[in-house]
């Protein structure tokens, strides 16, 4: 499976935008880019996913580089409830689109 | 979003006994279910993938005779930890996806297993 690389941690001020980067230089043409987040002692929560085009939903935006070797999750206005571990995952048809989690980015939001 | 219910949320069992964890998709048909294990301060580790009516596919290093997975219906999958030992203590999480992969997967709230 193609791997992703994320910073271990990031910090943001409340009500400011947050850009969470993800590198996936070995992505294949049919791999989907998924983002999930997890709060302590809870199951992960879906955030957004995309293939080639940028995506927007009520939670976040996903900006995908033209060569697809990197992507950025954008939280437009961080709140304290957005503090979580964010996982960038490549879902491959070869593995039945199973989600293999890496270490993720721990986002700290300060008031 | 869709709801996946996992039960129990917390269980303590004696060493050598078996524990069953249930995962239900409440408002959609889960063609595929996934089981994960998460140790403290670590990421989720995929244990197995199961498709309804088929045998589960286990990840390398996961003992299929120890972690029995049943996915007999489109709304229910179970994970049974057999002959549990203290090293099996972990946070177990299930995930379910409908037929339209690769759309999002929905996760249960997790089960905290403690083996004493």
Tab-separated table of C-alpha atoms in Angstrom:
chain	number	residue	atom	x	y	z
A	1	UNK	CA	0.000	0.000	0.000
A	2	UNK	CA	1.153	3.520	-0.739
A	3	UNK	CA	2.249	5.391	2.379
A	4	UNK	CA	1.457	8.842	3.643
A	5	UNK	CA	3.644	11.241	5.616
A	6	UNK	CA	2.195	13.779	8.024
A	7	UNK	CA	3.713	16.061	10.659
A	8	UNK	CA	3.455	14.581	14.132
A	9	UNK	CA	1.729	17.618	15.567
A	10	UNK	CA	0.431	21.067	14.729
A	11	UNK	CA	-0.977	23.898	16.723
A	12	UNK	CA	-3.572	26.470	15.832
A	13	UNK	CA	-5.408	29.310	17.452
A	14	UNK	CA	-9.141	29.108	17.792
A	15	UNK	CA	-11.133	30.633	14.914
A	16	UNK	CA	-8.140	30.633	12.585
A	17	UNK	CA	-7.795	28.451	9.494
A	18	UNK	CA	-5.720	25.297	9.746
A	19	UNK	CA	-3.875	23.633	6.902
A	20	UNK	CA	-2.909	20.029	7.588
A	21	UNK	CA	-0.440	18.684	5.003
A	22	UNK	CA	-0.029	15.136	3.770
A	23	UNK	CA	2.579	13.744	1.411
A	24	UNK	CA	1.839	10.645	-0.626
A	25	UNK	CA	4.464	10.582	-3.328
A	26	UNK	CA	3.893	6.906	-4.213
A	27	UNK	CA	0.156	7.266	-4.779
A	28	UNK	CA	-1.232	5.302	-7.682
A	29	UNK	CA	-3.750	6.583	-10.174
A	30	UNK	CA	-6.727	4.836	-8.596
A	31	UNK	CA	-5.943	5.542	-4.932
A	32	UNK	CA	-8.461	7.698	-3.114
A	33	UNK	CA	-7.282	10.199	-0.490
A	34	UNK	CA	-9.261	9.941	2.728
A	35	UNK	CA	-9.106	12.022	5.897
A	36	UNK	CA	-10.418	10.907	9.254
A	37	UNK	CA	-10.014	12.311	12.727
A	38	UNK	CA	-10.084	10.708	16.131
A	39	UNK	CA	-10.768	12.131	19.549
A	40	UNK	CA	-9.387	10.313	22.596
A	41	UNK	CA	-11.158	7.055	23.432
A	42	UNK	CA	-13.482	7.332	20.445
A	43	UNK	CA	-13.690	5.714	17.048
A	44	UNK	CA	-12.449	7.729	14.070
A	45	UNK	CA	-14.790	10.121	12.318
A	46	UNK	CA	-14.906	10.636	8.562
A	47	UNK	CA	-13.864	14.102	7.450
A	48	UNK	CA	-13.536	14.131	3.671
A	49	UNK	CA	-12.188	12.200	0.705
A	50	UNK	CA	-11.283	12.829	-2.914
A	51	UNK	CA	-9.571	11.431	-5.977
A	52	UNK	CA	-8.281	14.236	-8.180
A	53	UNK	CA	-10.377	17.368	-7.765
A	54	UNK	CA	-10.570	19.572	-4.709
A	55	UNK	CA	-13.507	18.755	-2.458
A	56	UNK	CA	-15.557	20.787	-0.026
A	57	UNK	CA	-18.037	19.703	2.594
A	58	UNK	CA	-19.486	21.187	5.731
A	59	UNK	CA	-16.555	20.051	7.840
A	60	UNK	CA	-13.543	20.879	5.713
A	61	UNK	CA	-11.959	21.306	2.317
A	62	UNK	CA	-9.499	19.002	0.631
A	63	UNK	CA	-6.940	20.490	-1.725
A	64	UNK	CA	-5.194	17.924	-3.900
A	65	UNK	CA	-1.991	18.802	-5.734
A	66	UNK	CA	-2.074	18.549	-9.482
A	67	UNK	CA	0.389	15.637	-9.465
A	68	UNK	CA	-1.572	14.069	-6.563
A	69	UNK	CA	1.610	13.539	-4.585
A	70	UNK	CA	0.373	15.683	-1.754
A	71	UNK	CA	-2.838	17.024	-0.313
A	72	UNK	CA	-3.938	19.488	2.335
A	73	UNK	CA	-6.887	19.305	4.662
A	74	UNK	CA	-8.239	22.746	5.392
A	75	UNK	CA	-10.314	23.561	8.456
A	76	UNK	CA	-11.628	27.022	7.734
A	77	UNK	CA	-12.139	28.144	11.327
A	78	UNK	CA	-10.687	25.920	13.995
A	79	UNK	CA	-12.685	25.389	17.151
A	80	UNK	CA	-11.675	23.693	20.378
A	81	UNK	CA	-13.746	20.698	19.286
A	82	UNK	CA	-11.462	20.249	16.269
A	83	UNK	CA	-8.575	19.206	18.513
A	84	UNK	CA	-7.947	15.608	17.477
A	85	UNK	CA	-5.566	13.312	15.636
A	86	UNK	CA	-6.053	13.721	11.898
A	87	UNK	CA	-5.240	10.812	9.624
A	88	UNK	CA	-4.538	11.047	5.919
A	89	UNK	CA	-5.071	7.635	4.322
A	90	UNK	CA	-4.830	6.259	0.809
A	91	UNK	CA	-7.570	3.795	-0.060
A	92	UNK	CA	-6.566	1.394	-2.783
A	93	UNK	CA	-8.786	-0.796	-4.906
A	94	UNK	CA	-6.171	-3.527	-4.576
A	95	UNK	CA	-6.893	-3.825	-0.882
A	96	UNK	CA	-10.634	-3.435	-1.159
A	97	UNK	CA	-10.338	0.204	-0.142
A	98	UNK	CA	-9.365	-0.851	3.373
A	99	UNK	CA	-8.163	2.040	5.493
A	100	UNK	CA	-4.680	1.546	6.894
A	101	UNK	CA	-3.983	4.229	9.456
A	102	UNK	CA	-0.596	5.882	9.862
A	103	UNK	CA	0.481	7.958	12.826
A	104	UNK	CA	-1.510	11.035	11.877
A	105	UNK	CA	-1.164	14.642	12.987
A	106	UNK	CA	-2.172	15.645	16.485
A	107	UNK	CA	-3.855	19.027	16.224
A	108	UNK	CA	-3.866	21.261	19.258
A	109	UNK	CA	-6.258	24.211	19.223
A	110	UNK	CA	-5.664	26.945	21.723
A	111	UNK	CA	-8.184	29.585	22.779
B	1	UNK	CA	-23.865	10.336	8.688
B	2	UNK	CA	-24.565	6.657	9.038
B	3	UNK	CA	-24.442	5.043	12.456
B	4	UNK	CA	-22.351	2.097	13.529
B	5	UNK	CA	-23.026	0.786	16.995
B	6	UNK	CA	-20.463	-1.258	18.865
B	7	UNK	CA	-21.201	-3.212	22.022
B	8	UNK	CA	-20.036	-3.429	24.718
B	9	UNK	CA	-18.163	-0.175	25.113
B	10	UNK	CA	-16.113	-1.584	27.940
B	11	UNK	CA	-15.477	-5.112	29.165
B	12	UNK	CA	-13.265	-6.724	31.771
B	13	UNK	CA	-12.670	-10.445	31.569
B	14	UNK	CA	-10.528	-13.055	33.242
B	15	UNK	CA	-7.505	-14.496	31.525
B	16	UNK	CA	-8.393	-17.616	29.561
B	17	UNK	CA	-11.989	-16.668	28.867
B	18	UNK	CA	-13.506	-15.528	25.566
B	19	UNK	CA	-15.108	-12.198	24.822
B	20	UNK	CA	-17.483	-11.309	22.002
B	21	UNK	CA	-17.771	-7.794	20.594
B	22	UNK	CA	-20.680	-6.846	18.352
B	23	UNK	CA	-20.705	-4.286	15.572
B	24	UNK	CA	-23.973	-3.229	13.989
B	25	UNK	CA	-24.741	-0.878	11.141
B	26	UNK	CA	-28.009	0.727	12.197
B	27	UNK	CA	-29.210	2.494	9.075
B	28	UNK	CA	-27.396	0.980	6.129
B	29	UNK	CA	-26.311	-2.373	4.796
B	30	UNK	CA	-22.658	-2.964	5.506
B	31	UNK	CA	-21.203	-4.956	2.662
B	32	UNK	CA	-17.763	-4.788	4.210
B	33	UNK	CA	-16.716	-4.519	7.829
B	34	UNK	CA	-13.277	-3.936	9.247
B	35	UNK	CA	-11.851	-4.656	12.677
B	36	UNK	CA	-9.035	-2.634	14.228
B	37	UNK	CA	-7.025	-2.728	17.401
B	38	UNK	CA	-5.453	0.303	19.015
B	39	UNK	CA	-2.920	0.288	21.843
B	40	UNK	CA	-2.423	3.396	24.007
B	41	UNK	CA	-0.812	6.312	22.199
B	42	UNK	CA	-0.617	4.316	18.972
B	43	UNK	CA	-2.519	4.390	15.733
B	44	UNK	CA	-5.223	1.975	14.671
B	45	UNK	CA	-3.994	-1.331	13.335
B	46	UNK	CA	-6.182	-3.140	10.825
B	47	UNK	CA	-6.791	-6.703	11.968
B	48	UNK	CA	-9.156	-8.085	9.374
B	49	UNK	CA	-11.632	-7.329	6.642
B	50	UNK	CA	-14.880	-9.220	6.295
B	51	UNK	CA	-17.476	-9.273	3.558
B	52	UNK	CA	-20.974	-10.455	4.338
B	53	UNK	CA	-21.278	-14.193	3.930
B	54	UNK	CA	-17.574	-14.744	3.345
B	55	UNK	CA	-14.637	-15.694	5.513
B	56	UNK	CA	-12.684	-12.791	6.908
B	57	UNK	CA	-9.336	-11.812	5.458
B	58	UNK	CA	-6.790	-11.344	8.212
B	59	UNK	CA	-3.804	-9.028	8.121
B	60	UNK	CA	-0.357	-10.516	8.454
B	61	UNK	CA	0.481	-11.387	12.026
B	62	UNK	CA	-3.113	-11.559	13.246
B	63	UNK	CA	-4.075	-15.023	14.504
B	64	UNK	CA	-7.344	-16.031	12.884
B	65	UNK	CA	-7.959	-18.782	15.440
B	66	UNK	CA	-7.642	-16.315	18.268
B	67	UNK	CA	-9.679	-13.483	16.772
B	68	UNK	CA	-12.798	-15.069	15.316
B	69	UNK	CA	-14.779	-12.828	13.011
B	70	UNK	CA	-18.294	-13.537	11.841
B	71	UNK	CA	-20.166	-11.380	9.341
B	72	UNK	CA	-23.328	-13.361	8.865
B	73	UNK	CA	-25.637	-10.501	7.931
B	74	UNK	CA	-25.417	-7.121	6.247
B	75	UNK	CA	-25.908	-5.346	9.543
B	76	UNK	CA	-23.939	-7.387	12.050
B	77	UNK	CA	-20.346	-8.496	12.504
B	78	UNK	CA	-18.834	-10.000	15.619
B	79	UNK	CA	-15.287	-10.305	16.874
B	80	UNK	CA	-14.583	-12.989	19.449
B	81	UNK	CA	-11.312	-12.849	21.324
B	82	UNK	CA	-10.732	-16.447	22.377
B	83	UNK	CA	-8.667	-17.480	25.383
B	84	UNK	CA	-7.915	-13.874	26.152
B	85	UNK	CA	-4.660	-12.912	27.844
B	86	UNK	CA	-3.534	-9.628	29.391
B	87	UNK	CA	-1.598	-8.735	26.242
B	88	UNK	CA	-4.916	-8.752	24.344
B	89	UNK	CA	-6.049	-5.796	26.420
B	90	UNK	CA	-6.644	-3.030	23.915
B	91	UNK	CA	-9.170	-0.726	22.285
B	92	UNK	CA	-11.034	-2.634	19.556
B	93	UNK	CA	-12.836	-0.644	16.874
B	94	UNK	CA	-15.074	-1.798	14.070
B	95	UNK	CA	-15.815	-0.001	10.845
B	96	UNK	CA	-18.452	-0.552	8.201
B	97	UNK	CA	-18.886	0.469	4.631
B	98	UNK	CA	-21.830	0.132	2.266
B	99	UNK	CA	-21.709	-1.211	-1.233
B	100	UNK	CA	-20.522	1.996	-2.807
B	101	UNK	CA	-16.826	1.774	-2.033
B	102	UNK	CA	-14.657	3.769	-1.873
B	103	UNK	CA	-16.990	6.094	-0.094
B	104	UNK	CA	-16.496	6.870	3.551
B	105	UNK	CA	-16.334	4.213	6.221
B	106	UNK	CA	-18.227	4.622	9.459
B	107	UNK	CA	-16.708	3.667	12.757
B	108	UNK	CA	-18.103	2.307	15.980
B	109	UNK	CA	-17.326	3.975	19.264
B	110	UNK	CA	-14.859	1.251	20.213
B	111	UNK	CA	-14.638	-1.401	22.912
B	112	UNK	CA	-12.119	-1.141	25.712
B	113	UNK	CA	-11.088	-4.693	26.593
B	114	UNK	CA	-9.187	-5.333	29.803
B	115	UNK	CA	-8.002	-8.857	30.535
B	116	UNK	CA	-7.079	-9.492	34.162
